[in-house]
PDB file of C-alpha atoms and ligand atoms in Angstrom:
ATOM      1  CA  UNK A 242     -13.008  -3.820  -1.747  1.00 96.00           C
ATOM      2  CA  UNK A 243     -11.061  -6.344   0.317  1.00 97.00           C
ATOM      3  CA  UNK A 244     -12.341 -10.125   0.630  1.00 97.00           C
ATOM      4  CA  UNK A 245      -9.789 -12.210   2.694  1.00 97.00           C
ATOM      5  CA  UNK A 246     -10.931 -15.992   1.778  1.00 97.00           C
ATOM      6  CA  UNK A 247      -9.548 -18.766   4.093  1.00 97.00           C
ATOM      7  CA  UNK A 248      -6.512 -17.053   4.163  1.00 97.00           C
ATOM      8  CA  UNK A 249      -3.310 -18.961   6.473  1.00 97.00           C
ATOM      9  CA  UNK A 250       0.249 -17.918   6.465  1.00 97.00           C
ATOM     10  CA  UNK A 251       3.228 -20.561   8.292  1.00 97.00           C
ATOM     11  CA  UNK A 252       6.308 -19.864   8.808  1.00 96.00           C
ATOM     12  CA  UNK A 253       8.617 -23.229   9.541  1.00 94.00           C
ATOM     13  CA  UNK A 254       5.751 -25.011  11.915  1.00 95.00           C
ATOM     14  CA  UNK A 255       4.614 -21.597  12.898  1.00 96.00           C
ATOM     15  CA  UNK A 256       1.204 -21.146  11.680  1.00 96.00           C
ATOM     16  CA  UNK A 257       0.735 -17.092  11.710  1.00 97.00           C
ATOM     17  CA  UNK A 258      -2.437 -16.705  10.531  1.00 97.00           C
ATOM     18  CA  UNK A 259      -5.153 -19.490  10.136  1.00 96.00           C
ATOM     19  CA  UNK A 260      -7.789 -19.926   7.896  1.00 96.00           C
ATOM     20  CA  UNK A 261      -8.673 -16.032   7.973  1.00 97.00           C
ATOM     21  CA  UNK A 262     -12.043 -14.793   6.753  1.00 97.00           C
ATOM     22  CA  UNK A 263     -12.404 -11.160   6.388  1.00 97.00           C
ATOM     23  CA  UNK A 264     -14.611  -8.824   3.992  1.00 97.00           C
ATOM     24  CA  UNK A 265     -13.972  -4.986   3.982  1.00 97.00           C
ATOM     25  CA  UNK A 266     -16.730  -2.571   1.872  1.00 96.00           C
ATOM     26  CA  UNK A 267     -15.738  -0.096  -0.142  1.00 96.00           C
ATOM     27  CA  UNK A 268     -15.256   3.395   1.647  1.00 96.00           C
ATOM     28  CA  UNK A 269     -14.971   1.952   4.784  1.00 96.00           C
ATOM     29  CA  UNK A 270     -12.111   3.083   7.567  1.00 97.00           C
ATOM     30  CA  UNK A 271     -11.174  -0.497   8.757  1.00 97.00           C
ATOM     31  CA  UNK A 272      -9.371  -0.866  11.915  1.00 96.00           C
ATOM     32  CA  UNK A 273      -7.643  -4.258  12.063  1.00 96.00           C
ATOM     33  CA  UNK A 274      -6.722  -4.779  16.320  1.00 95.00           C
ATOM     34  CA  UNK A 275      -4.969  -7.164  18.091  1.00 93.00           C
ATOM     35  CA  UNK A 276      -1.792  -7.408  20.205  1.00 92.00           C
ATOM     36  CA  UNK A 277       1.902  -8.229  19.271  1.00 91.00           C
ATOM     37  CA  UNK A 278       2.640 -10.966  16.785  1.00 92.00           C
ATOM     38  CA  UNK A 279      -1.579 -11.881  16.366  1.00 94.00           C
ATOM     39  CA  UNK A 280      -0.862 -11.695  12.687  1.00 96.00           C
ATOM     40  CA  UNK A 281      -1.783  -8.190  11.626  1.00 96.00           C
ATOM     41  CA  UNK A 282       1.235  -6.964   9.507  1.00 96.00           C
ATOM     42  CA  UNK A 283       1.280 -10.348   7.960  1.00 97.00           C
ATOM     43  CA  UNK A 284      -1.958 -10.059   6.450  1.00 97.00           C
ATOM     44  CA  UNK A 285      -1.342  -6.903   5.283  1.00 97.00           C
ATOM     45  CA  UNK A 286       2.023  -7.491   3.781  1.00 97.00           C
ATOM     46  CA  UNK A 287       0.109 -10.154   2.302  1.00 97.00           C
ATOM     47  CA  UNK A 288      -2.431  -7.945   1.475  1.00 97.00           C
ATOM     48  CA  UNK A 289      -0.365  -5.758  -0.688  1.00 96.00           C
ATOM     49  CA  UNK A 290       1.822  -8.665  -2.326  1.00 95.00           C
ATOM     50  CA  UNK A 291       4.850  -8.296  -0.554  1.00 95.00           C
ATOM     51  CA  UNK A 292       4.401 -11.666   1.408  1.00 96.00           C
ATOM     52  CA  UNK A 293       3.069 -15.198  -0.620  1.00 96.00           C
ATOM     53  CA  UNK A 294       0.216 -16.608   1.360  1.00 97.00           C
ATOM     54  CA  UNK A 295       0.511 -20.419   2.142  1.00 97.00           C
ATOM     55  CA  UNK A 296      -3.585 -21.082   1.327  1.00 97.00           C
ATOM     56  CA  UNK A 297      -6.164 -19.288   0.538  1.00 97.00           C
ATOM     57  CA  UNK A 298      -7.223 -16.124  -1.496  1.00 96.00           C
ATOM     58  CA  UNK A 299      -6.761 -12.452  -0.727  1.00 97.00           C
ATOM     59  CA  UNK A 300      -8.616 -10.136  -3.679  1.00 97.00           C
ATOM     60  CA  UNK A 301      -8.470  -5.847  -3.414  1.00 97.00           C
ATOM     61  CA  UNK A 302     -10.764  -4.346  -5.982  1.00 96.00           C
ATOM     62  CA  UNK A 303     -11.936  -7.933  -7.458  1.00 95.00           C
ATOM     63  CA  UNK A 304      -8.271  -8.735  -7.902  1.00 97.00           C
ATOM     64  CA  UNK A 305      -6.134 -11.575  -6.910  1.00 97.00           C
ATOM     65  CA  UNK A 306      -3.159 -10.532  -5.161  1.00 97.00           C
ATOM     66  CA  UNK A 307      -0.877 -13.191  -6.000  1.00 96.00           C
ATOM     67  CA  UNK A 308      -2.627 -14.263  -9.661  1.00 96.00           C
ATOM     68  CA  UNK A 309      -2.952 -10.016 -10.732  1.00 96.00           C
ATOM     69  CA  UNK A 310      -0.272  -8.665  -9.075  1.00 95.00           C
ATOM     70  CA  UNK A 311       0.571  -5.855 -10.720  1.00 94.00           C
ATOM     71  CA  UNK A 312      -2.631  -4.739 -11.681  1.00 95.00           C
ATOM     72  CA  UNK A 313      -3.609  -5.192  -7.749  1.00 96.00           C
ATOM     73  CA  UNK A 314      -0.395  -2.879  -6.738  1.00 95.00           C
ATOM     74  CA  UNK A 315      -2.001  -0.132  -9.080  1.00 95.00           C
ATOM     75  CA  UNK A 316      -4.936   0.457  -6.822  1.00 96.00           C
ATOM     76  CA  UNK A 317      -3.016  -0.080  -3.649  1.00 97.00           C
ATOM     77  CA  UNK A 318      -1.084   2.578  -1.763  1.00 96.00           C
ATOM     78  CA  UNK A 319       1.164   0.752   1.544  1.00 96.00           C
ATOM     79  CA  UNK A 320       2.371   2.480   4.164  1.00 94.00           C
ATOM     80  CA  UNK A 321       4.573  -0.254   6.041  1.00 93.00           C
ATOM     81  CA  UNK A 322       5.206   0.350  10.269  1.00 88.00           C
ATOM     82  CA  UNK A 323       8.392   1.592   9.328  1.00 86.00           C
ATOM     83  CA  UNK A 324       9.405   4.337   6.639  1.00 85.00           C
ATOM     84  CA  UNK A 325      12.047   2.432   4.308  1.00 88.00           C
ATOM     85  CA  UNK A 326      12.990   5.002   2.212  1.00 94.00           C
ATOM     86  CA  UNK A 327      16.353   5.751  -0.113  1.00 94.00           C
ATOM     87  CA  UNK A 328      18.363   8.043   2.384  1.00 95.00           C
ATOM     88  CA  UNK A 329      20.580   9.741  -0.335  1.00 96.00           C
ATOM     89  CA  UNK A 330      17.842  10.960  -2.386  1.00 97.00           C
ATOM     90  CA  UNK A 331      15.573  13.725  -1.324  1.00 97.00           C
ATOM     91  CA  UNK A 332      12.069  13.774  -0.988  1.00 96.00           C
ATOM     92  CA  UNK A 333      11.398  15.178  -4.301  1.00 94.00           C
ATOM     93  CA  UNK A 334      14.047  12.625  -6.046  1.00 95.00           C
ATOM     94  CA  UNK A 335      12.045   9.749  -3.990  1.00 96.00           C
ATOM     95  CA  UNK A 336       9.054  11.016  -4.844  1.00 96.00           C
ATOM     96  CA  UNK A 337       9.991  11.296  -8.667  1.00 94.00           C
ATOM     97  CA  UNK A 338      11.237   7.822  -8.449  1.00 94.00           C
ATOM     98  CA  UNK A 339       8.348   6.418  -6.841  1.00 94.00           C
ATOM     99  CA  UNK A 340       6.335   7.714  -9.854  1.00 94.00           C
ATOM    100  CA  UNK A 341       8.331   6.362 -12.022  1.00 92.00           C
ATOM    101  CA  UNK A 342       7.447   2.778 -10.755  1.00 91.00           C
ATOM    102  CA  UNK A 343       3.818   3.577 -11.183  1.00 91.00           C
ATOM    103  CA  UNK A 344       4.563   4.589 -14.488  1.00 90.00           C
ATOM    104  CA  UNK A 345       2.897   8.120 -14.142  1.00 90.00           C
ATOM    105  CA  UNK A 346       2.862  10.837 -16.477  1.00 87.00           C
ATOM    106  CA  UNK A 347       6.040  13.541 -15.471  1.00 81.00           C
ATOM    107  CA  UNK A 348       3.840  16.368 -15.524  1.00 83.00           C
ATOM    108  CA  UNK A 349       1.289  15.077 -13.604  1.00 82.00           C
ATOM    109  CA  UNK A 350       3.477  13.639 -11.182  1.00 88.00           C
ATOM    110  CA  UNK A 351       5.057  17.056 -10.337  1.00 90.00           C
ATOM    111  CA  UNK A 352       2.177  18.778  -9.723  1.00 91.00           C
ATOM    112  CA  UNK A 353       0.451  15.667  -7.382  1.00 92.00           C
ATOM    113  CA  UNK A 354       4.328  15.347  -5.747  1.00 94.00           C
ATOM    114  CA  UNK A 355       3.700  19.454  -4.797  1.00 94.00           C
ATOM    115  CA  UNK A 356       0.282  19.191  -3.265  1.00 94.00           C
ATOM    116  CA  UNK A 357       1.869  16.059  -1.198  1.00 95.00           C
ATOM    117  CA  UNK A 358       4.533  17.780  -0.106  1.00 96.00           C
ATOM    118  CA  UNK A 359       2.777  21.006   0.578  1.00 94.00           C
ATOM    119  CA  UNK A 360      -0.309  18.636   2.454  1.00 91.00           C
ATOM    120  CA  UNK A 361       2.381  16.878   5.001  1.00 92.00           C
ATOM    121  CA  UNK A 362       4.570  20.182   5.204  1.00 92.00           C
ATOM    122  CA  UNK A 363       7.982  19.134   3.713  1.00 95.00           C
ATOM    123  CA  UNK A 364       8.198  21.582   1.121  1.00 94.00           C
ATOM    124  CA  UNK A 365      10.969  23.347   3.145  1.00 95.00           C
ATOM    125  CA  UNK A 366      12.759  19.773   3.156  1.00 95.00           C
ATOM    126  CA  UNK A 367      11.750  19.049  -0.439  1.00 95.00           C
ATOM    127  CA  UNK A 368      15.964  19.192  -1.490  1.00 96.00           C
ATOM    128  CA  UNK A 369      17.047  17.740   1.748  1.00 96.00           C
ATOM    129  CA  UNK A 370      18.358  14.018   1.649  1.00 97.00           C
ATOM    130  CA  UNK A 371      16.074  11.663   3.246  1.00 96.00           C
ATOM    131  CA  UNK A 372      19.056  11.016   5.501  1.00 96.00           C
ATOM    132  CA  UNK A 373      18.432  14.144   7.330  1.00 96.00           C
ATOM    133  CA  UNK A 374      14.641  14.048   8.371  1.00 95.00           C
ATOM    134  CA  UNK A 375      13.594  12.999  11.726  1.00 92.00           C
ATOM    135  CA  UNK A 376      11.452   9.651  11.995  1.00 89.00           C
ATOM    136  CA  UNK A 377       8.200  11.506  11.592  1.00 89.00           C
ATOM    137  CA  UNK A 378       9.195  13.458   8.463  1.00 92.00           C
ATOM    138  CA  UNK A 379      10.264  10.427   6.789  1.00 94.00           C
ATOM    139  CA  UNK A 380       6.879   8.582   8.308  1.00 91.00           C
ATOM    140  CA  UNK A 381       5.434  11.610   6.423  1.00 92.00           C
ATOM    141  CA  UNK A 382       7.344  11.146   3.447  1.00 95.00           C
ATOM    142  CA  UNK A 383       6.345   7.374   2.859  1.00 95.00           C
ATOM    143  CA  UNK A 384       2.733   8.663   3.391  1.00 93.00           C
ATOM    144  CA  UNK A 385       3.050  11.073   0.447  1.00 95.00           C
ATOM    145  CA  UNK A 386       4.944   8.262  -1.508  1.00 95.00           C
ATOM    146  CA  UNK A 387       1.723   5.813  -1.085  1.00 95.00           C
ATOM    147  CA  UNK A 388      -0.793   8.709  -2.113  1.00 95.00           C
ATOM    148  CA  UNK A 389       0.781   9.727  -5.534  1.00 94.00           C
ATOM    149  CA  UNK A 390      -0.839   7.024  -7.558  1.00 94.00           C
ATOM    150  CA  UNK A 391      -3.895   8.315  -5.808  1.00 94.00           C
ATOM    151  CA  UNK A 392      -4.641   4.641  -4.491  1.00 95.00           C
ATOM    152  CA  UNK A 393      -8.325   3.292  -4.026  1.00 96.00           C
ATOM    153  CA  UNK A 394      -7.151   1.338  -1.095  1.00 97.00           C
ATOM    154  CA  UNK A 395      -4.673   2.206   1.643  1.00 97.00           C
ATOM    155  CA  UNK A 396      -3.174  -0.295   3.626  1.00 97.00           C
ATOM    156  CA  UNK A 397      -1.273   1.390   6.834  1.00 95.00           C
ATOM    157  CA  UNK A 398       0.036  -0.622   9.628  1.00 94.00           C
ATOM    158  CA  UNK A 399       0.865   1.524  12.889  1.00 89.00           C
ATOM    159  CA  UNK A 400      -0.106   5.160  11.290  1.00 79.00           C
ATOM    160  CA  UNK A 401       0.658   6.949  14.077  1.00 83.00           C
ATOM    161  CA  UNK A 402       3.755   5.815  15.059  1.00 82.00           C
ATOM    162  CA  UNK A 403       6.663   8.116  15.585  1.00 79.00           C
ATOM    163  CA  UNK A 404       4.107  11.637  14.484  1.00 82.00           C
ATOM    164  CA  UNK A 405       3.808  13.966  16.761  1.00 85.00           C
ATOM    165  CA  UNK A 406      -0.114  15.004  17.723  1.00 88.00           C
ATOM    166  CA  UNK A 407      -0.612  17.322  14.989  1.00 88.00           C
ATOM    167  CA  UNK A 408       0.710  15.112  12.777  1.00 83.00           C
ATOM    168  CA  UNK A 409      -1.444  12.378  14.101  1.00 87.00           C
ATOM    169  CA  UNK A 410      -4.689  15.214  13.306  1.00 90.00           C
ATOM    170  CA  UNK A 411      -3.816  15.484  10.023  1.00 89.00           C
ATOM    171  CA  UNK A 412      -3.525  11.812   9.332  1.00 89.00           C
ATOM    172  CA  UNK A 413      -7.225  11.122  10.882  1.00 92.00           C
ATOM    173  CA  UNK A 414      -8.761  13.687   8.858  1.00 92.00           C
ATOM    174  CA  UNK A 415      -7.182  12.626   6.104  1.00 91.00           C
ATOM    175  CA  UNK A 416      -8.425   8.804   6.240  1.00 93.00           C
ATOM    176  CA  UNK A 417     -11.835  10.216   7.020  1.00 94.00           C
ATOM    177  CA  UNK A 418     -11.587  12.502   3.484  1.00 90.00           C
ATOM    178  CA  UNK A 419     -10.399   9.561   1.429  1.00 92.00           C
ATOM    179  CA  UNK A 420     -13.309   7.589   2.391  1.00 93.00           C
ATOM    180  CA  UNK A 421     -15.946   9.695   2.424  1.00 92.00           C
ATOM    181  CA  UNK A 422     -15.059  12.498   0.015  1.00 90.00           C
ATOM    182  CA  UNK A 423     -13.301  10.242  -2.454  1.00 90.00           C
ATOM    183  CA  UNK A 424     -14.843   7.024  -1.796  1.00 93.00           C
ATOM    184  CA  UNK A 425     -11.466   5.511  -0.784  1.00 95.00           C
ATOM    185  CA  UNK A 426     -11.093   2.896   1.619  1.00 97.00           C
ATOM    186  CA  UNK A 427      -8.588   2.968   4.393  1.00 97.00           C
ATOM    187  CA  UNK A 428      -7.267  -0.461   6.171  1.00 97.00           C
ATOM    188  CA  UNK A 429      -5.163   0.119   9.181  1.00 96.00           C
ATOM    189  CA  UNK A 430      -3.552  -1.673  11.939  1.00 96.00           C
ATOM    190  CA  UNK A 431      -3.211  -0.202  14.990  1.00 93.00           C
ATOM    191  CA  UNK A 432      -2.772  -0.296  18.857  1.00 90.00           C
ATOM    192  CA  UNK A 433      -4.043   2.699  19.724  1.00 89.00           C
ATOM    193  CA  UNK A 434      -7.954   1.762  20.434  1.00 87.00           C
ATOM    194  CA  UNK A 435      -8.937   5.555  21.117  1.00 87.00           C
ATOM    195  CA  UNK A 436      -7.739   6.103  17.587  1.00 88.00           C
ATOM    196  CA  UNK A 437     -10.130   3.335  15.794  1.00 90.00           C
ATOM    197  CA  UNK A 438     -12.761   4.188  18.137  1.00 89.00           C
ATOM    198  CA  UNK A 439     -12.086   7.556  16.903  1.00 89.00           C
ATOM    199  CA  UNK A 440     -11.915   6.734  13.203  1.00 92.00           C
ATOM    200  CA  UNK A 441     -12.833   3.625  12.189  1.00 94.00           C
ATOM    201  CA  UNK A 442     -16.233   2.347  10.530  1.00 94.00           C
ATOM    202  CA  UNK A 443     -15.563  -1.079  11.377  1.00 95.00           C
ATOM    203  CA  UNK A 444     -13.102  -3.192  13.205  1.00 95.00           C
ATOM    204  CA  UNK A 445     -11.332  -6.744  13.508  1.00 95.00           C
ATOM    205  CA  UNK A 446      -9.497  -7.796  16.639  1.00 94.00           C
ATOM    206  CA  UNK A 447      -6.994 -10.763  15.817  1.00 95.00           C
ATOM    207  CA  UNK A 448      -5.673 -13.272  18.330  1.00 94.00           C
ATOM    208  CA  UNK A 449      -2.695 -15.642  17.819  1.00 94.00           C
ATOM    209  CA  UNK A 450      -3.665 -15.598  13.860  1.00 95.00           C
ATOM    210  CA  UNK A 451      -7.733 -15.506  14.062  1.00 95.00           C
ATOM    211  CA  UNK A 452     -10.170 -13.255  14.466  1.00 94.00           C
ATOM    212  CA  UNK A 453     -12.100 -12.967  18.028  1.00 92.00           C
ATOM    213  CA  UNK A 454     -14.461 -10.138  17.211  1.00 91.00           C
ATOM    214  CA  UNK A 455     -15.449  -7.997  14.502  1.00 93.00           C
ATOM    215  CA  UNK A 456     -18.141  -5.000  14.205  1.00 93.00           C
ATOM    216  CA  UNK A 457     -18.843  -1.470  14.158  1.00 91.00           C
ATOM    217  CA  UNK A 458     -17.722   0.251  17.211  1.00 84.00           C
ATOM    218  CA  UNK A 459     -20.787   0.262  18.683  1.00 83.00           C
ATOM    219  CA  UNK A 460     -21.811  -3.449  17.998  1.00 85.00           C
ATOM    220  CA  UNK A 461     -18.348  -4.251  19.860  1.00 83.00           C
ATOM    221  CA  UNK A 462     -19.107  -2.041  22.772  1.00 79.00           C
ATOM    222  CA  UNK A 463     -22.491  -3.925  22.900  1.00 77.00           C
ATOM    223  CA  UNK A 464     -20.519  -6.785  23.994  1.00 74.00           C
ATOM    224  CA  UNK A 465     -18.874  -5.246  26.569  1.00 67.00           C
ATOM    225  CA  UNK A 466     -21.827  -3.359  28.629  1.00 63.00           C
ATOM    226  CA  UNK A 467     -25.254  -4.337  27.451  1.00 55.00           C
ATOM    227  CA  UNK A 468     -26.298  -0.988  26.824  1.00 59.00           C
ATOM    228  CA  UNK A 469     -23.678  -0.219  24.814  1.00 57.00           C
ATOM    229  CA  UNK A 470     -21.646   2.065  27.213  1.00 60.00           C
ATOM    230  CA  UNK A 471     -18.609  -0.398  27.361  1.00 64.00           C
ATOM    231  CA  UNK A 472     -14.836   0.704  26.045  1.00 75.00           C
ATOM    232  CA  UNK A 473     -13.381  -1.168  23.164  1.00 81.00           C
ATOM    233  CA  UNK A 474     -10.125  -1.720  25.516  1.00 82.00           C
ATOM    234  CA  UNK A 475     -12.385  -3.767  28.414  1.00 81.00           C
ATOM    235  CA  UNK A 476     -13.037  -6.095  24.617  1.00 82.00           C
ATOM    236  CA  UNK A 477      -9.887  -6.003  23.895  1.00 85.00           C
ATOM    237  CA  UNK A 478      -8.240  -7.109  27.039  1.00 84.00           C
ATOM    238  CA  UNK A 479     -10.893  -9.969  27.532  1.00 81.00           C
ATOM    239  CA  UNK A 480     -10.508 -11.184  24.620  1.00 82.00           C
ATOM    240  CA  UNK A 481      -6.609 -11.463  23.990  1.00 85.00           C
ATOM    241  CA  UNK A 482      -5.324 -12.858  26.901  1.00 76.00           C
ATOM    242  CA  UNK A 483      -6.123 -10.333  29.037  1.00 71.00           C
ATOM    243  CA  UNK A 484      -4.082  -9.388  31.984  1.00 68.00           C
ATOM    244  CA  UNK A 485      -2.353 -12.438  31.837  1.00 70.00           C
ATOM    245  CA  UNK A 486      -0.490 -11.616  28.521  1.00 69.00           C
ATOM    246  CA  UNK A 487       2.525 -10.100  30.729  1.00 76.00           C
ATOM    247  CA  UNK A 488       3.444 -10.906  34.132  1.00 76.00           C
ATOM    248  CA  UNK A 489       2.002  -8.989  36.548  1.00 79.00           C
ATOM    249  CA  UNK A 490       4.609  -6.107  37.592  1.00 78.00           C
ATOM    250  CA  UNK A 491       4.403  -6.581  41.509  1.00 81.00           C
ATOM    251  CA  UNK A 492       6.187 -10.251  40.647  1.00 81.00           C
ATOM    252  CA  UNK A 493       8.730  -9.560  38.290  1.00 82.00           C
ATOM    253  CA  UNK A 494      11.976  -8.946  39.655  1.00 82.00           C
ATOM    254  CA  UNK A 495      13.488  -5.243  39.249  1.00 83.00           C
TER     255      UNK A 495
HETATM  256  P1  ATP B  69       2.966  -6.284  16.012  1.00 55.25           P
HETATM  257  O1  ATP B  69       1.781  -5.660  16.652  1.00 55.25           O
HETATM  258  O2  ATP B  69       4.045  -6.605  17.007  1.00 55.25           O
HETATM  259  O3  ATP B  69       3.484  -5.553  14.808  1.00 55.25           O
HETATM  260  P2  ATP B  69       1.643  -8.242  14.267  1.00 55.25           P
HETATM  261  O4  ATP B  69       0.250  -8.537  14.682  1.00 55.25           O
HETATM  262  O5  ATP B  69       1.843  -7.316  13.135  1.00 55.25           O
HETATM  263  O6  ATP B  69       2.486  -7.761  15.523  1.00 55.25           O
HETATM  264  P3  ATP B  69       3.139 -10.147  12.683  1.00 55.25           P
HETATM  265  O7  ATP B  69       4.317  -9.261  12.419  1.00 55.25           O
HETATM  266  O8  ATP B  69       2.202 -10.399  11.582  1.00 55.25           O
HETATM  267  O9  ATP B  69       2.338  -9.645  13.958  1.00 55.25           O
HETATM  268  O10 ATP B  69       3.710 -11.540  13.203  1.00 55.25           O
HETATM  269  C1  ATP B  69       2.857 -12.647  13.456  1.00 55.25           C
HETATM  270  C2  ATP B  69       3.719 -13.829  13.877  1.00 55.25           C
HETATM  271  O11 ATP B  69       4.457 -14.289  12.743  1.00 55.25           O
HETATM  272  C3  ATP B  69       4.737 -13.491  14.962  1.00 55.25           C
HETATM  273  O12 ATP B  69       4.820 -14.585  15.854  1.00 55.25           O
HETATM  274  C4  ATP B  69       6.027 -13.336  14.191  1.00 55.25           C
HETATM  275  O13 ATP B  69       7.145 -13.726  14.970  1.00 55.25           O
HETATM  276  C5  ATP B  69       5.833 -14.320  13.040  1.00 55.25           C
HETATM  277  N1  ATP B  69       6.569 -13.897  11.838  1.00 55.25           N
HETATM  278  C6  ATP B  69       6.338 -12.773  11.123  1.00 55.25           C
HETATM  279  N2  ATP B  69       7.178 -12.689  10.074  1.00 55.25           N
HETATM  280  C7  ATP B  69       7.965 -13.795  10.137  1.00 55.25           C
HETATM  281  C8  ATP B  69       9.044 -14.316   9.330  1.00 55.25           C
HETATM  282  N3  ATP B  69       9.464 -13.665   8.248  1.00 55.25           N
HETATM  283  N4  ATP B  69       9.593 -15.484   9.706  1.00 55.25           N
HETATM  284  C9  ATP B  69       9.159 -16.156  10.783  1.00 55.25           C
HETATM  285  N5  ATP B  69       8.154 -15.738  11.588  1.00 55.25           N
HETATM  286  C10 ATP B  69       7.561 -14.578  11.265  1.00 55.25           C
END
């Protein structure tokens, strides 16, 4: 579904990501790891053609991202780490307008925008301006937005950021539906590691723009204790710098 080719992004002299391999199947739950600035939102925004790579070749569904663009945006739904949303409209009005862009039918639309709405429980908010909701409801809101086209790959970066635990519930099962009772595949960044151990299929942990490990959970934890007992944060932590990414509290200044 995904196949990340020698992929490098620069900024200035900055090189952000670096000759990036990176193959994801199709119905997988892909966690994509790795501490601040390794590179992870950059692929992604990448990913879903919002960012021009500097080499390489990223395809979703067989298509080029930056040669197909528009037929590559059709099967992607992208939930950024941050809900930008129109603040005078209201969730319905967004919603309606979101459709638009995807060019669906307004009968269908209405119908899919009511399940969505009913699914991440803002129909009491449905007429409210956006400028109103808390973080979570509009985190909520841009979820909804990404699902109307009824992608067949989600990109999310930082998922459960800002929802509160039952919203962070629904979100898991919901990845786990989309892949295995629709098929769907889910790519997400995150930094909580109990959540990809929890949901993922396979992960990637990326380090100052390349990646250090990849596997299924338990191939990962393989690395860690031999018999496969060790926690994907002992990996994690050995394997991006470790304790020595901060400095250590007892020596800072307070
Ligand atoms: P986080 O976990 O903090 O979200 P990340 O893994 O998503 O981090 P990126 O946002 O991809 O990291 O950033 C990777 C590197 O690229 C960082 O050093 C960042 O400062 C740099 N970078 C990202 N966007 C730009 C930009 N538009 N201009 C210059 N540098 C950028």
């Amino acid at each position: 579904m995904i196949q990340i080719e020698q992929f490098s992004k620069r900024y200035g002299s900055f090189w952000a990501v670096k000759d990036l391999d990176l193959h994801v199947k199709r119905g997988e739950v892909f966690g994509f790891l790795g501490p601040n600035g390794a590179g992870k939102t950059t692929t992604m925004k990448v990913m879903v053609g919002l960012v021009r790579p500097t080499a390489g070749r990223i395809r979703v569904g067989g298509l080029d991202v930056v040669r197909d663009p528009i037929r590559a945006k059709q099967i992607v739904g992208y939930i950024p780490d941050r809900p930008y949303l129109y603040e005078k409209l209201t969730a319905e009005e967004f919603l309606a307008f979101t459709a638009g862009i995807y060019g669906l039918d307004y009968k269908q639309q209405t119908k899919r925008a009511d399940e969505l709405l009913h699914m991440f429980g803002l129909e009491d908010w449905r007429a409210e301006l956006v400028e109103s909701y808390s973080h979570g409801m509009k985190q909520r809101l841009t979820m909804a937005a990404a699902l109307l086209h009824r992608p067949e790959l989600l990109v999310v970066d930082e998922p459960m950021v800002g929802l509160d635990p039952q919203g962070a519930e629904l979100v898991k099962g919901l990845f786990r539906r989309i892949s295995t009772e629709l098929g769907g595949t889910v790519f997400l960044s995150t930094h909580t590691l109990e959540v990809a151990e929890e949901l993922c299929d396979r992960v990637a942990i990326l380090y100052k723009g390349a990646i250090v490990a990849q596997g299924t959970m338990d191939e990962l934890r393989a690395q860690v204790g031999d018999d496969g007992s060790g926690h994907l944060h002992e990996l994690f932590m050995r394997l991006t710098g470790g304790d020595d990414a901060y400095p250590r509290i007892e020596d800072v200044k307070l």
